[in-house]
Amino acid sequence: MNPLTPSQISNLLDAAGQGSVVYLVGAGGCGMSALGHLLLDLGHQVAGSDLQVNPEIEQLRARGARLELGHDAGRLESERPVLVACTAAVRANNPELVRAQALGIPTVRRAHLLAALLQRQRGICVAGMHGKTTTSALLAFALEQLGPPASYAVGWLVPQLAQHGRFAPAPASGPAPWFVIEADESDGTLRDFRPQHAIILNVDAEHLDHFANLDAICREFDAFAAQTPGCVVFCADDTRLAVLLAQRTGAVSYGFDALAAYRIERRPSPGIGSEYASAFTVWHNGLRLGDFHLRLIGEHNIANATAAIALLHQLGYPPERIAPVIAEFRGAARRQQELFRDARFRVFDDYGHHPNEIRVTLRALQSLGGRRLLVAFQPHRYTRTLHLLPEFRTCFAGADKLWIGDIYAASEPEIPGVTSAHLAAEIRACGVDASHVPGFEELRRQVRAAMQPGDVVIFLGAGADITVTAHALASELRRAIPVATDQLHAELLAKLSPECVLRRDEPLSRKTTFRVGGRADFYVEPTSESDLAAVLLFCQAKGIPFRMLGRGSNLLVKDQGVRGMVISLAHPNFSRIEVVEQRLRCGAGAGLKQIANLARDHELGGLEFLEGIPGSLGGAMRMNAGAMGHWLFEVVEQIRLMDHDGRVTERPASGVNVEYRGCPLFKNHLALGAVLKGEPSSRPHIAERLRESNRKRWRAQPRQPSAGCIFKNPAAIPAGKLIDELGLKGARVGGAVVSDVHANFIVNDGQATAQDVLALIELIQQRARSARGIELETEVEIIGE
């Protein structure tokens, strides 16, 4: 390959100009597909190849990339790219690389091209042996929420990021956007990155097929830090990093260590039923920076989150803005990804393949308090298994039972004597019940046969075989749910009043205004607050996740349905409305249109805008719903609510924090009702305002099934106007269609699935991003598997 420097690559792309072709060999890999999105955002054409079609390939094709199956040297003749890029995994004798070199087309490695693109904006690199993906994804997500939009390149699927890479357009004035990347040290390219700021999470004895020893790895990171002019955030708990960086100008430490500049203090876990897995406080130079919550499990994830918090704080973002963003991050796929959960089992999939990663992951899962921890592991590479055998022997000490699948070679040749059977024997000699299982179908069968109620199961490894096996087991368990839920159904039914509705495997499509979506494991309609409290306590005791369902507006349920308990306050006892003087005391299940009409009958004005909001009072409070220029909390005087332990309180609405399309209080409380205040007015005047509101709504909104507005309005332009200007009215995926009446509505033509709607949402977001540089954020709530 031509030894071009990142600066030379950047100059070559500038000279070629927009519209020039860049060819990607192995375009479907996470890192390569990120490059594809970055290049498309910069105005280049992207062509390339891979050996199989995957979602990354399809996503790039949807944006116009010309990607073909198989490696064909003839494509280099027809495409005539200005540059060819490939990963280190592509061998030098690849026919496309050979042909590119014969034609004199510069050929570079993925990391060199990424380093070249990083020079164009204010770079932030996340480096280290473990945790890069989660930390870089969290940082990119946080900057996306905090604004202005940032660029990023993350080497794995992150559900909250639309794609693996994005190059944000530069503003008309002011500094260039931040550009967050996951900087890989595995192939000796770390020093090619010259960011403005960096996070270094850890150093470890890893990639010893490339580095001579751990000292060589430390020298690599020391040199990388030396060429980073701004802030270098590093983990004080890593003694090697502390020695390397503690005295360096611009270095800022974080960690549990007492001397860390950003010191972490763990708080008690929020407990079963909470959407958060971890709680912690960060102290900055001896002063309390703030309290934070995280959806991920384990001290290593808390530490990674604190690295991002420290850098964001150094960049000038206040902790009160950082905390809610950290709390909303859901992690990367295959990083403690929970595939299945019911009252019997929890099944996780995780990418961990280094002994230190495995050790901290198992420690985190032990904190869940399961009966046993069952582990299935696929070793990654023969060289890693050989070099790190002493660490592998002890890292599974937290497992009650361990199965080891066949080694994932990752294109390496076999090493005689390095086998999964030998690894299992070495681990077994250290006291862990470990066995080698040839064949992944047999591995799945053995794990399933061993599972007992209360077990936590984790599938670990970087290979595709192990994650496919994990998903297959989760699917099998989901199919078996009806059998397992018989007893739970009977137990809960015995705790509730006879009038309560309790059903299993309940279709949810008929309970949403979109009329799409799968089924809920359990569906319950309590008759009283005491019944509702009993349901919540039962869910906590059995480890059953739960969520509230109002009248199903502003909601998209995925086709695979919702695991756990869906609670609806549809019983008449929760829908009562009592009018006293100028106030309406309303239950959370009361319909907003019903409230507006009753206010009219009692000559109370100021509530007419509620007629235009579909749904119930409880859901509207949680979303701080609005219409016709008014917001619900403008007329709420007092609220009644229940926490997840079944305790009921009332509080004045004036002390409740509300925001655009949200009320944070209801993340850990359930709305039971509210007191609304009206203003004296004449019935004819109110009736006319209601009619006008109704006329305006139906002039501006479609009548077909929908969930209301799909996207929040960005600052620059209303979402509907933007989608209309992009020419997307009438755009269709399956039975989901962008409304001709209002472009911010997606309607169901009667045949739509939730997947159709999600695909159309993604198409609109991609078009807005590529054509206008605008990130559209969904307003509709998306739930389910």
PDB file of N, CA and C in Angstrom, residues 67 93 192 276 288 302 311 313 357 379 396 403 414 421 438 585 641 700 736 774 779:
ATOM      1  N   LEU A  67     -22.415  -0.568  -3.856  1.00  0.00           N
ATOM      2  CA  LEU A  67     -21.709  -1.637  -3.159  1.00  0.00           C
ATOM      3  C   LEU A  67     -22.141  -2.981  -3.725  1.00  0.00           C
ATOM      4  N   ASN A  93      -3.206  -9.806  -1.102  1.00  0.00           N
ATOM      5  CA  ASN A  93      -3.451 -10.419  -2.403  1.00  0.00           C
ATOM      6  C   ASN A  93      -4.910 -10.313  -2.844  1.00  0.00           C
ATOM      7  N   ASP A 192      -1.233   7.952  14.370  1.00  0.00           N
ATOM      8  CA  ASP A 192      -1.663   8.732  13.201  1.00  0.00           C
ATOM      9  C   ASP A 192      -2.773   9.717  13.547  1.00  0.00           C
ATOM     10  N   TYR A 276     -33.008   2.422  35.717  1.00  0.00           N
ATOM     11  CA  TYR A 276     -31.571   2.619  35.840  1.00  0.00           C
ATOM     12  C   TYR A 276     -30.928   1.471  36.605  1.00  0.00           C
ATOM     13  N   ARG A 288     -18.690  18.709  45.048  1.00  0.00           N
ATOM     14  CA  ARG A 288     -19.697  17.824  44.453  1.00  0.00           C
ATOM     15  C   ARG A 288     -20.104  18.364  43.084  1.00  0.00           C
ATOM     16  N   ILE A 302     -19.694   2.623  34.911  1.00  0.00           N
ATOM     17  CA  ILE A 302     -19.737   3.887  35.656  1.00  0.00           C
ATOM     18  C   ILE A 302     -18.467   4.695  35.382  1.00  0.00           C
ATOM     19  N   LEU A 311     -14.862  14.938  30.412  1.00  0.00           N
ATOM     20  CA  LEU A 311     -14.513  15.684  29.201  1.00  0.00           C
ATOM     21  C   LEU A 311     -15.592  16.700  28.865  1.00  0.00           C
ATOM     22  N   HIS A 313     -17.548  18.207  30.888  1.00  0.00           N
ATOM     23  CA  HIS A 313     -17.408  19.298  31.844  1.00  0.00           C
ATOM     24  C   HIS A 313     -16.224  20.191  31.471  1.00  0.00           C
ATOM     25  N   GLU A 357     -11.872  -7.745  30.416  1.00  0.00           N
ATOM     26  CA  GLU A 357     -13.256  -7.427  30.078  1.00  0.00           C
ATOM     27  C   GLU A 357     -14.194  -8.480  30.661  1.00  0.00           C
ATOM     28  N   PRO A 379     -13.763 -18.141  22.446  1.00  0.00           N
ATOM     29  CA  PRO A 379     -12.454 -17.472  22.372  1.00  0.00           C
ATOM     30  C   PRO A 379     -12.269 -16.783  21.018  1.00  0.00           C
ATOM     31  N   PHE A 396     -12.698 -16.349  34.819  1.00  0.00           N
ATOM     32  CA  PHE A 396     -14.067 -16.861  34.897  1.00  0.00           C
ATOM     33  C   PHE A 396     -14.448 -17.307  36.317  1.00  0.00           C
ATOM     34  N   TRP A 403     -19.377 -22.847  29.564  1.00  0.00           N
ATOM     35  CA  TRP A 403     -19.256 -23.620  28.337  1.00  0.00           C
ATOM     36  C   TRP A 403     -18.355 -22.838  27.374  1.00  0.00           C
ATOM     37  N   GLU A 414      -4.483 -21.756  12.385  1.00  0.00           N
ATOM     38  CA  GLU A 414      -4.489 -22.480  13.649  1.00  0.00           C
ATOM     39  C   GLU A 414      -3.074 -22.572  14.228  1.00  0.00           C
ATOM     40  N   ALA A 421     -10.728 -26.982  23.870  1.00  0.00           N
ATOM     41  CA  ALA A 421     -10.700 -28.088  24.836  1.00  0.00           C
ATOM     42  C   ALA A 421      -9.559 -27.894  25.837  1.00  0.00           C
ATOM     43  N   PRO A 438     -18.192 -28.615  21.189  1.00  0.00           N
ATOM     44  CA  PRO A 438     -18.044 -28.401  19.745  1.00  0.00           C
ATOM     45  C   PRO A 438     -19.409 -28.205  19.096  1.00  0.00           C
ATOM     46  N   ARG A 585     -61.149  17.967  39.159  1.00  0.00           N
ATOM     47  CA  ARG A 585     -60.302  16.914  39.719  1.00  0.00           C
ATOM     48  C   ARG A 585     -60.488  15.678  38.844  1.00  0.00           C
ATOM     49  N   LEU A 641     -49.717  11.219  42.415  1.00  0.00           N
ATOM     50  CA  LEU A 641     -48.827  10.266  41.770  1.00  0.00           C
ATOM     51  C   LEU A 641     -48.453   9.136  42.721  1.00  0.00           C
ATOM     52  N   ALA A 700     -55.595  20.324   9.259  1.00  0.00           N
ATOM     53  CA  ALA A 700     -54.135  20.214   9.256  1.00  0.00           C
ATOM     54  C   ALA A 700     -53.632  18.809   9.538  1.00  0.00           C
ATOM     55  N   ALA A 736     -46.705   1.999   5.389  1.00  0.00           N
ATOM     56  CA  ALA A 736     -46.498   3.270   6.095  1.00  0.00           C
ATOM     57  C   ALA A 736     -46.244   4.375   5.072  1.00  0.00           C
ATOM     58  N   ILE A 774     -29.584  18.458   9.121  1.00  0.00           N
ATOM     59  CA  ILE A 774     -30.475  18.575  10.285  1.00  0.00           C
ATOM     60  C   ILE A 774     -30.751  17.179  10.840  1.00  0.00           C
ATOM     61  N   GLU A 779     -40.454  12.336  18.106  1.00  0.00           N
ATOM     62  CA  GLU A 779     -41.326  12.727  19.214  1.00  0.00           C
ATOM     63  C   GLU A 779     -42.185  11.548  19.651  1.00  0.00           C
TER      64      GLU A 779
END
